[in-house]
Amino acid sequence: MRILLTGGTGLIGRALCGLWQSQGHELIVWSRRPEQVPALCSGARGVGRLEELENSGSASALDAVVNLAGAPIADKPWTSAQRTLLRKSRVALTKELVDWLGRQAHRPRLLISGSAVGWYGDCGERMIDEPSRQGTTDFGSELCGEWEREALRAEPLGMRVVLLRTAPVLAPQGGMLEKLRLPFSLGLGGRLGSGNQWMPWIHIDDLTRLIDHVLQSDDCRGVFNACSPAPATNAEFTRALARALHRPAVLRVPAWALRMALGEMSVLLLTGQRAVPMRAIKRGFKFQHPILKEALAELLARRK
């Protein structure tokens, strides 16, 4: 296949490029820094503008588009400027991409577009699968809704659209685990607020395999929760990571301190979704790393 990726130089994109290059697919990454793409993305070709694909004749030969671009949502408080950046990197980019696809005489058959389990908002203890309604919404869930609506505009163009509501990704390098490893290694890890909020998660290898599954399956369309079938609470996650690193985790960050420091963005840490990947399970997709304790041990061993 010839596949166009956005967000190809990110954590998930780099892992996908490694997998798909090994399968013999031809990969093109739309990037702000196309000159860095070959080194970061397993030899993929980088383009800085979509029009370059038209000039080279590659646009008419695309089989699929995988749209994963988006500035990190948890790196900075949600100021007005940061909200503008987050919308631009997700909603505006997806609009530009779908508008471009609409102008092509020959379109790819498939658009896989990123989203997040944060779409559901705060759902408390309620189990969440793909048909579930939203809970208490916040900026993050509203952003995911705008993002998905732009991607769904590809359906009237005759394209199969898959929306991936992805949980925080655990990987040996980068992502959430990279940020948590140092404080937990120093014995400074601890639960956040009550610790009862649910934390969906997914191992990077299971995520890339799931994306590859929906790429290869012509009957996959619509929303897929990309998360482990066994979500954990924040307290459970804290204990599991501390034990994996052989360190104590007795500290606690009170909710009021997180709200004061982070403002509305604190909802990412103090609320959650008890999400499960029901559509993937019903299709018979087999998760290789469904248990948090075992997933953490495998990922930390890969760092040694």
Tab-separated table of N, CA and C in Angstrom, residues 48 57 75 143 148 152 170 179 212 220 244 280-281 286:
chain	number	residue	atom	x	y	z
A	48	GLY	N	6.521	18.645	2.777
A	48	GLY	CA	6.129	19.798	3.571
A	48	GLY	C	4.778	20.364	3.188
A	57	GLY	N	2.707	13.134	-8.756
A	57	GLY	CA	1.805	12.076	-9.188
A	57	GLY	C	1.459	11.082	-8.104
A	75	ASP	N	0.918	19.111	27.898
A	75	ASP	CA	2.217	19.729	28.169
A	75	ASP	C	2.119	21.091	28.844
A	143	LEU	N	-12.825	19.392	22.138
A	143	LEU	CA	-11.801	19.383	21.085
A	143	LEU	C	-11.866	18.097	20.285
A	148	GLU	N	-13.202	15.015	15.368
A	148	GLU	CA	-13.890	13.909	14.712
A	148	GLU	C	-14.838	14.395	13.624
A	152	LEU	N	-14.970	13.154	9.716
A	152	LEU	CA	-16.152	12.493	9.155
A	152	LEU	C	-16.618	13.130	7.855
A	170	LEU	N	1.536	3.735	26.512
A	170	LEU	CA	2.720	3.327	27.250
A	170	LEU	C	3.743	2.776	26.269
A	179	LYS	N	7.598	10.339	31.171
A	179	LYS	CA	7.434	11.446	32.110
A	179	LYS	C	7.352	10.971	33.554
A	212	ASP	N	-3.060	-1.262	12.398
A	212	ASP	CA	-2.813	-2.099	11.228
A	212	ASP	C	-4.028	-2.981	10.922
A	220	CYS	N	-14.065	-2.456	8.673
A	220	CYS	CA	-13.888	-1.592	9.847
A	220	CYS	C	-14.186	-0.151	9.473
A	244	ALA	N	6.899	-2.013	39.813
A	244	ALA	CA	7.734	-2.368	38.666
A	244	ALA	C	9.118	-1.746	38.777
A	280	ALA	N	-13.137	-3.839	19.133
A	280	ALA	CA	-11.959	-4.659	18.807
A	280	ALA	C	-12.110	-6.057	19.390
A	281	ILE	N	-12.612	-6.156	20.623
A	281	ILE	CA	-12.795	-7.455	21.264
A	281	ILE	C	-13.786	-8.301	20.481
A	286	LYS	N	-6.720	-9.714	19.316
A	286	LYS	CA	-6.038	-10.218	20.501
A	286	LYS	C	-5.001	-9.214	20.995
